[in-house]
Short mmCIF file of C-alpha atoms and ligand atoms in Angstrom, two decimals:
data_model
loop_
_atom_site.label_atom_id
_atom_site.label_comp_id
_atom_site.label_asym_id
_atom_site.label_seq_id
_atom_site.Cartn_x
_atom_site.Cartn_y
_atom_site.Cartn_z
CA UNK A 1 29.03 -0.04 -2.25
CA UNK A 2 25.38 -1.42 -2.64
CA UNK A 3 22.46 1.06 -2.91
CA UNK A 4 20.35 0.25 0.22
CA UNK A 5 16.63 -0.18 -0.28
CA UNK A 6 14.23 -2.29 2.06
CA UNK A 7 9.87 -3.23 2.01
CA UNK A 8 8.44 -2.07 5.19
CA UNK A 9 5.00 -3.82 6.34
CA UNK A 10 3.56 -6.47 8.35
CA UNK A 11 3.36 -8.94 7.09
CA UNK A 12 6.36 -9.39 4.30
CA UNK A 13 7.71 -12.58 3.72
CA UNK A 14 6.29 -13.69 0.40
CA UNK A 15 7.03 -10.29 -1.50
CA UNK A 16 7.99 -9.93 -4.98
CA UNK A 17 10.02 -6.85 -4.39
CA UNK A 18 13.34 -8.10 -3.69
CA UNK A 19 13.19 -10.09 -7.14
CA UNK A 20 11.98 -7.45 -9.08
CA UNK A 21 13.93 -4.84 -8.24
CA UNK A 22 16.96 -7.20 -8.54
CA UNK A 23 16.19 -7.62 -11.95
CA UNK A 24 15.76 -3.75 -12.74
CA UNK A 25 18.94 -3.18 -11.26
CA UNK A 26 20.35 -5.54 -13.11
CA UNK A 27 19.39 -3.52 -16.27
CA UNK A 28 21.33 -0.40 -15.35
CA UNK A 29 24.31 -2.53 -13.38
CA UNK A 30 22.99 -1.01 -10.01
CA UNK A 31 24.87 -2.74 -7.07
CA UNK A 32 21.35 -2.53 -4.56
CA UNK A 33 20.22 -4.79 -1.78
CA UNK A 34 16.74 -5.19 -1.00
CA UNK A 35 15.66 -6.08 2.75
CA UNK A 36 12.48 -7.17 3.64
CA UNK A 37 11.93 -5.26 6.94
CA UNK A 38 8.29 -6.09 9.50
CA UNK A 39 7.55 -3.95 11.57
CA UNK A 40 5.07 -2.94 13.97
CA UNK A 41 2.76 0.11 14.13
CA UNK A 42 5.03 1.35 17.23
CA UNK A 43 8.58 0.88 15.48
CA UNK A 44 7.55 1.89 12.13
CA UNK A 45 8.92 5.73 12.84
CA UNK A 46 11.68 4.89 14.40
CA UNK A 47 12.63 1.66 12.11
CA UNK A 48 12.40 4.30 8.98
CA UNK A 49 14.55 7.03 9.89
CA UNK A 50 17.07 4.52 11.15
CA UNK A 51 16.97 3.29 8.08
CA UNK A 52 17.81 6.32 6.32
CA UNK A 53 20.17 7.89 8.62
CA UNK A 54 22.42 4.76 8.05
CA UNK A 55 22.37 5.32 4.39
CA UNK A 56 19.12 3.91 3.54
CA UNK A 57 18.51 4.60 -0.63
CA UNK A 58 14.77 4.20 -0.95
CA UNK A 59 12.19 2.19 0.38
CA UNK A 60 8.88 0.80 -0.31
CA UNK A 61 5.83 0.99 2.48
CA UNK A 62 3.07 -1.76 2.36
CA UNK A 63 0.19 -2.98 4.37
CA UNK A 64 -0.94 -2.07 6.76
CA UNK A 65 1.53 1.04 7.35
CA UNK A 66 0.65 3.01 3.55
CA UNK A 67 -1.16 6.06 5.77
CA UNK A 68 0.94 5.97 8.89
CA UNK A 69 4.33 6.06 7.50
CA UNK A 70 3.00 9.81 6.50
CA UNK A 71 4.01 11.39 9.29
CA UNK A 72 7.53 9.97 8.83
CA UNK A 73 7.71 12.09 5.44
CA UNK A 74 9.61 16.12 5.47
CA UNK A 75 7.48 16.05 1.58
CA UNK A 76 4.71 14.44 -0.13
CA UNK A 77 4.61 14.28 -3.87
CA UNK A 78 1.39 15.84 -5.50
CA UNK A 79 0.10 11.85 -5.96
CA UNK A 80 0.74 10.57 -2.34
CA UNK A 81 -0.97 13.71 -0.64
CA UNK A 82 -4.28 13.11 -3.59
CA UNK A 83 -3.94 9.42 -2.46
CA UNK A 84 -3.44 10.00 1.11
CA UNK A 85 -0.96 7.09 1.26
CA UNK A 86 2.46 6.39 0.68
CA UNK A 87 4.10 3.23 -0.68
CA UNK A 88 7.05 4.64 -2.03
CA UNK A 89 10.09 6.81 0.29
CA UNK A 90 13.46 8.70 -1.60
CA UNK A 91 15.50 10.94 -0.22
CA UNK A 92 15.99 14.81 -2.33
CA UNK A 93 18.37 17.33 -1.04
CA UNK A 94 18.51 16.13 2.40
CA UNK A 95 14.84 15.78 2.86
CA UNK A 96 12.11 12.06 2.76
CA UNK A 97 9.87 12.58 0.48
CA UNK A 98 6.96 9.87 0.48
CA UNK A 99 5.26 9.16 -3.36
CA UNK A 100 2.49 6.72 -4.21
CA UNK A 101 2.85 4.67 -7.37
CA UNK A 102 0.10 2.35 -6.77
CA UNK A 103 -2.24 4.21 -8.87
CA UNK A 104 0.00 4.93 -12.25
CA UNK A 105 1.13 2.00 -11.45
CA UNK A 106 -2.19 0.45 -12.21
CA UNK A 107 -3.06 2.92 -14.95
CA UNK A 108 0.04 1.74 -16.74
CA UNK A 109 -0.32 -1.91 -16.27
CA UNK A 110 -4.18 -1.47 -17.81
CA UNK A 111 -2.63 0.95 -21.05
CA UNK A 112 0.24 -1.72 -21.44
CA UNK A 113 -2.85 -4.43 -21.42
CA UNK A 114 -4.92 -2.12 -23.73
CA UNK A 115 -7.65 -1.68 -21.42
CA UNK A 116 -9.05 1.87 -22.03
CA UNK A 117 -10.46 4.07 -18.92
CA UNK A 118 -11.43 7.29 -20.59
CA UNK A 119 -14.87 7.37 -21.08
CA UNK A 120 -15.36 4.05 -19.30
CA UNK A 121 -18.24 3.08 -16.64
CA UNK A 122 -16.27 1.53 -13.96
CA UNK A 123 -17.00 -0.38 -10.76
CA UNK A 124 -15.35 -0.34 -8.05
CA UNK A 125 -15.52 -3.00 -5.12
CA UNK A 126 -14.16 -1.90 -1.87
CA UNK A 127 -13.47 1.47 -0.22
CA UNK A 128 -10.39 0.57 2.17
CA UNK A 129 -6.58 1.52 2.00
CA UNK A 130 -6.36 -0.01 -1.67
CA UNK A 131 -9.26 1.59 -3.22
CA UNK A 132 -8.30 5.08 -1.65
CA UNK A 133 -4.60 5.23 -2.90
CA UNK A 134 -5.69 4.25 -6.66
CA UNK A 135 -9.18 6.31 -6.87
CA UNK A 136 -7.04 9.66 -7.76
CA UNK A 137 -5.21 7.80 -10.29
CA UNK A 138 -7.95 6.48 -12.16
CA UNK A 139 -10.03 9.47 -11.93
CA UNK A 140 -7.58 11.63 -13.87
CA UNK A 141 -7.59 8.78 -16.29
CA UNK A 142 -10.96 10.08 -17.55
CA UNK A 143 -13.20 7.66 -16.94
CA UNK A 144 -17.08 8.54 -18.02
CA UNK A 145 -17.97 7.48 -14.18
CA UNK A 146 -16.66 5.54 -11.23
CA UNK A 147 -19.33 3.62 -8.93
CA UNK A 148 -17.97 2.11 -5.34
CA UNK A 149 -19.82 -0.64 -3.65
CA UNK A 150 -18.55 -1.46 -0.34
CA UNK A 151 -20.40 -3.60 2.16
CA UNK A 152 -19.77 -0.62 4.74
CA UNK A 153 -21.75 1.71 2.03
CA UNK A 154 -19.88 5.00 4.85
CA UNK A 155 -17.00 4.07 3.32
CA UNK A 156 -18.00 4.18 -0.09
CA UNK A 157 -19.63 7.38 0.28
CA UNK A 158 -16.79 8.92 1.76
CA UNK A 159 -14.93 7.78 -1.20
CA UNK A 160 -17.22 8.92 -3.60
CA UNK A 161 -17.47 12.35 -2.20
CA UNK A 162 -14.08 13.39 -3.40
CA UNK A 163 -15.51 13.95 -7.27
CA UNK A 164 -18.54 14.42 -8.76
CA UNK A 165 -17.70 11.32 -11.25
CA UNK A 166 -17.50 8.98 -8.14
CA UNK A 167 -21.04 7.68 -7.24
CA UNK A 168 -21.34 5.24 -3.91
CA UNK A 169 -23.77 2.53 -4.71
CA UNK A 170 -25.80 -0.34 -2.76
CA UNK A 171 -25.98 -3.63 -4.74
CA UNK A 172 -29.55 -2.95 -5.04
CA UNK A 173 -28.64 0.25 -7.64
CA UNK A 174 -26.23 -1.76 -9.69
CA UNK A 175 -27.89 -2.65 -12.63
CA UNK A 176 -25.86 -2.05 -16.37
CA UNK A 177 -23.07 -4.04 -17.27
CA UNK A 178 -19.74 -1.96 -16.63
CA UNK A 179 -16.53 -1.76 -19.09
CA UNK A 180 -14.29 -2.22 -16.25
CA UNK A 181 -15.03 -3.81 -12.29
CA UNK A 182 -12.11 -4.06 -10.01
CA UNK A 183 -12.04 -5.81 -6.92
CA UNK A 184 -10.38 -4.06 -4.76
CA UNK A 185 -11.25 -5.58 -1.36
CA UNK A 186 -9.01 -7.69 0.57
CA UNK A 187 -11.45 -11.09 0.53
CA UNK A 188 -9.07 -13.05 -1.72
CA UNK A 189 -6.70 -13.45 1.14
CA UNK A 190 -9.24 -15.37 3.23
CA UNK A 191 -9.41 -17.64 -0.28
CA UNK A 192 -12.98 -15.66 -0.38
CA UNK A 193 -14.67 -13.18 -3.04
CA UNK A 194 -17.16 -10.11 -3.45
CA UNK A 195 -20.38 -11.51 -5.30
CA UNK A 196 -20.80 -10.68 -8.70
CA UNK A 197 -24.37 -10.27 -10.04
CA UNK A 198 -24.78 -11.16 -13.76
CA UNK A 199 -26.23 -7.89 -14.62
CA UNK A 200 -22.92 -6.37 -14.12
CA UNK A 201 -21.05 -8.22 -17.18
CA UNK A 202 -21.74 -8.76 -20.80
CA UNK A 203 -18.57 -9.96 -22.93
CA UNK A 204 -16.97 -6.98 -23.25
CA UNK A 205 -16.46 -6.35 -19.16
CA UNK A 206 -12.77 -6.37 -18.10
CA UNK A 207 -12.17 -7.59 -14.44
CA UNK A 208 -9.28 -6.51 -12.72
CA UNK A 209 -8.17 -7.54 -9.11
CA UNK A 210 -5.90 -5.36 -7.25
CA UNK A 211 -4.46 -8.36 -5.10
CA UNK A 212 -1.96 -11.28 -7.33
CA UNK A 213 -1.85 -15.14 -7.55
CA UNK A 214 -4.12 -16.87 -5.44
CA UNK A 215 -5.50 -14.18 -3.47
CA UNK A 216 -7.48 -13.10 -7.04
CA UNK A 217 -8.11 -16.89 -8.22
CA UNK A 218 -11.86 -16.48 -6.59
CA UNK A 219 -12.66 -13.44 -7.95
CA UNK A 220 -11.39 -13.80 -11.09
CA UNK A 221 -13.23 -17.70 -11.61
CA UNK A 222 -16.41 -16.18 -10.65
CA UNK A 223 -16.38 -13.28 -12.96
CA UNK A 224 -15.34 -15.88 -15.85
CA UNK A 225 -17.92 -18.00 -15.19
CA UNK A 226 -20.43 -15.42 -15.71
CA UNK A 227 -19.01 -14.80 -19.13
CA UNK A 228 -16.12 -12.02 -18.64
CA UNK A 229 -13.41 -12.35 -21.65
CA UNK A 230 -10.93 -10.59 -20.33
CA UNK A 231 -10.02 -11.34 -16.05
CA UNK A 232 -6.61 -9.85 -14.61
CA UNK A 233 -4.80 -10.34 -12.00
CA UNK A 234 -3.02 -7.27 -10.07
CA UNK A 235 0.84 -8.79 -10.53
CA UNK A 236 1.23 -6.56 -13.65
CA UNK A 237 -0.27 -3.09 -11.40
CA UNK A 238 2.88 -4.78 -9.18
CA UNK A 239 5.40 -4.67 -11.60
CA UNK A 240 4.36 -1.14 -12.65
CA UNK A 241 4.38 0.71 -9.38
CA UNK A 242 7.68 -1.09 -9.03
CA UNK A 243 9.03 0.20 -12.30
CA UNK A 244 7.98 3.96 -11.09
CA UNK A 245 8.99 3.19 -7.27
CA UNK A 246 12.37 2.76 -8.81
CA UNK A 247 12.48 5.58 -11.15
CA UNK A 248 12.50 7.64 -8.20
CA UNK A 249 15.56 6.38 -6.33
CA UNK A 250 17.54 5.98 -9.50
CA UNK A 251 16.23 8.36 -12.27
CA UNK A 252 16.08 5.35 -14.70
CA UNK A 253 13.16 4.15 -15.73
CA UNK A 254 13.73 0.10 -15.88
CA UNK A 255 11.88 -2.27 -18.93
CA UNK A 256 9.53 -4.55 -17.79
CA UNK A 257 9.84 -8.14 -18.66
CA UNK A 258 7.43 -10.28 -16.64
CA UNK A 259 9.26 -14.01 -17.56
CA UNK A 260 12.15 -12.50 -15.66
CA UNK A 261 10.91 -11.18 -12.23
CA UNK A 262 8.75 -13.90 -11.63
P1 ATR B 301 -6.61 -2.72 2.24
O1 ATR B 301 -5.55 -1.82 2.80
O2 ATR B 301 -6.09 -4.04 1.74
O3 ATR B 301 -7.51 -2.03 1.27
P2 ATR B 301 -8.65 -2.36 4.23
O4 ATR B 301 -8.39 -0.89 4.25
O5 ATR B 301 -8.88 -3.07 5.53
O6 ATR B 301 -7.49 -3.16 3.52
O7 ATR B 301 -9.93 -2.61 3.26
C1 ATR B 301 -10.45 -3.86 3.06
C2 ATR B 301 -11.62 -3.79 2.09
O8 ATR B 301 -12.14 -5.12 1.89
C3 ATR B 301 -12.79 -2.95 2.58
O9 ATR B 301 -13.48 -2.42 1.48
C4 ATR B 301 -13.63 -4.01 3.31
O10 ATR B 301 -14.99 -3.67 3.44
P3 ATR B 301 -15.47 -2.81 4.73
O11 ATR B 301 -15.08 -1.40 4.43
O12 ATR B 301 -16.93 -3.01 4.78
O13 ATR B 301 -14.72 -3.38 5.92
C5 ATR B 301 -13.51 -5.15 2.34
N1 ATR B 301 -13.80 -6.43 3.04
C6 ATR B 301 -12.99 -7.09 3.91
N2 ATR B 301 -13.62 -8.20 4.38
C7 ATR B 301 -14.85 -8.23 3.79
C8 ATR B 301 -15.97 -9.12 3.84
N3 ATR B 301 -15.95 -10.22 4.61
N4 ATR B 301 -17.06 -8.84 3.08
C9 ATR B 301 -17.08 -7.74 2.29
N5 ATR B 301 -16.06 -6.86 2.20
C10 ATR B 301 -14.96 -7.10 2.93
#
């Protein structure tokens, strides 16, 4: 019998998931199907323990329900409750327990690129859902310092409040080039972008979008343009927290070879 595993968010249609885990499973001849499942705020409860209690594997949890689904979860691992989000569900000894590999799953996809963080001056741009579930991450990654920039500067403080090497800037106080920015706002999917200010890169900047495809293209052009080297997309930081998303439901930790999920 197939290993049940489904995406809950709103919306899904055009996710990778199904494809890439496919071709994980593949690697360890794991019978699985993957559903794509939308649901609302209201049904998101419900929809998830039904899913489980008729067998349901694992899951994965997307936007916009990565902080509601929560209070679904009997256990958080010690990365979803430092996140404060979930994007990952399993089931151990009778019990849900919600992880979030969004974060490693970044941090892996920049070490497999040979971007270093430790000691790095990073910039952050954004402070909503995104930014929250990969700040812990990053910040045990050892960075020198991590400045947020948000246009609602709250949310940035908030943010920054949780360590003493996260500083919440106005555009105003940006002034050095950084190592590493990230966009981490969700402007790309209205085919928009964050402004960049040339101050902020020299040659050896790395750019780094959380979103994939076209919802980076902006960002990415911009930051090129004012002479980055090196500009990323996030379907790698995809591919990783799917990799570790499926090491939990299976205990096998799957290679990654982009050419094939894609
Ligand atoms: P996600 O879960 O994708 O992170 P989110 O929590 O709604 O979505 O966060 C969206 C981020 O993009 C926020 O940082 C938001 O800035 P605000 O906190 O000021 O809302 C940012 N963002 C969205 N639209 C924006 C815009 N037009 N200009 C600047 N920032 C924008």
């Amino acid at each position: 019998m197939s290993h049940q595993l489904a995406l809950f968010g709103h919306p899904v249609t055009h996710s990778l998931s199904p494809k890439i885990h496919q071709g994980f499973a593949q690697q360890f001849s794991l019978d699985i199907e993957y559903r794509l499942i939308d649901v609302t705020n209201d049904a998101l409860h419900r929809r998830v323990r039904q899913f489980f209690e008729n067998g349901g594997h694992g899951a994965n949890i997307t936007v916009p329900h990565k902080q509601a689904v929560m209070a679904v979860t009997d256990q958080l691992t010690d990365r979803a409750q430092q996140a404060a989000a979930v994007n990952t569900l399993f089931k151990q000894d009778g019990q849900l327990w919600g992880d979030n590999t969004d974060g490693d799953g970044l941090i892996n996809d920049l070490q497999n690129k040979n971007i270093s963080t430790k000691n790095q001056h990073i910039l952050i741009i954004g402070a909503g859902g995104a930014v929250q579930g990969i700040l812990p991450s990053l910040l045990r990654a050892q960075p020198a310092a991590i400045y947020i920039h948000n246009r609602t500067q709250t949310k940035a403080q908030t943010l920054a409040a949780t360590s003493s090497r996260c500083h919440a800037l106005n555009e105003n106080e940006i002034k050095q080039p950084f190592d590493l920015i990230i966009n981490g706002t969700s402007l790309g999917h209205q085919g928009k972008s964050p402004e960049l200010k040339p101050s902020w890169i020299d040659h050896h900047t790395t750019i780094y979008d959380l979103t994939y495809g076209k919802a980076a293209m902006t960002f990415l052009q911009q930051a090129i343009k004012l002479g980055a080297n090196n500009a990323y997309d996030g379907l790698g930081m995809l591919h990783h927290q799917a990799a570790l998303a499926f090491y939990q439901w299976f205990r096998h930790m799957p290679t990654l070879n982009y050419e094939r999920y894609e």
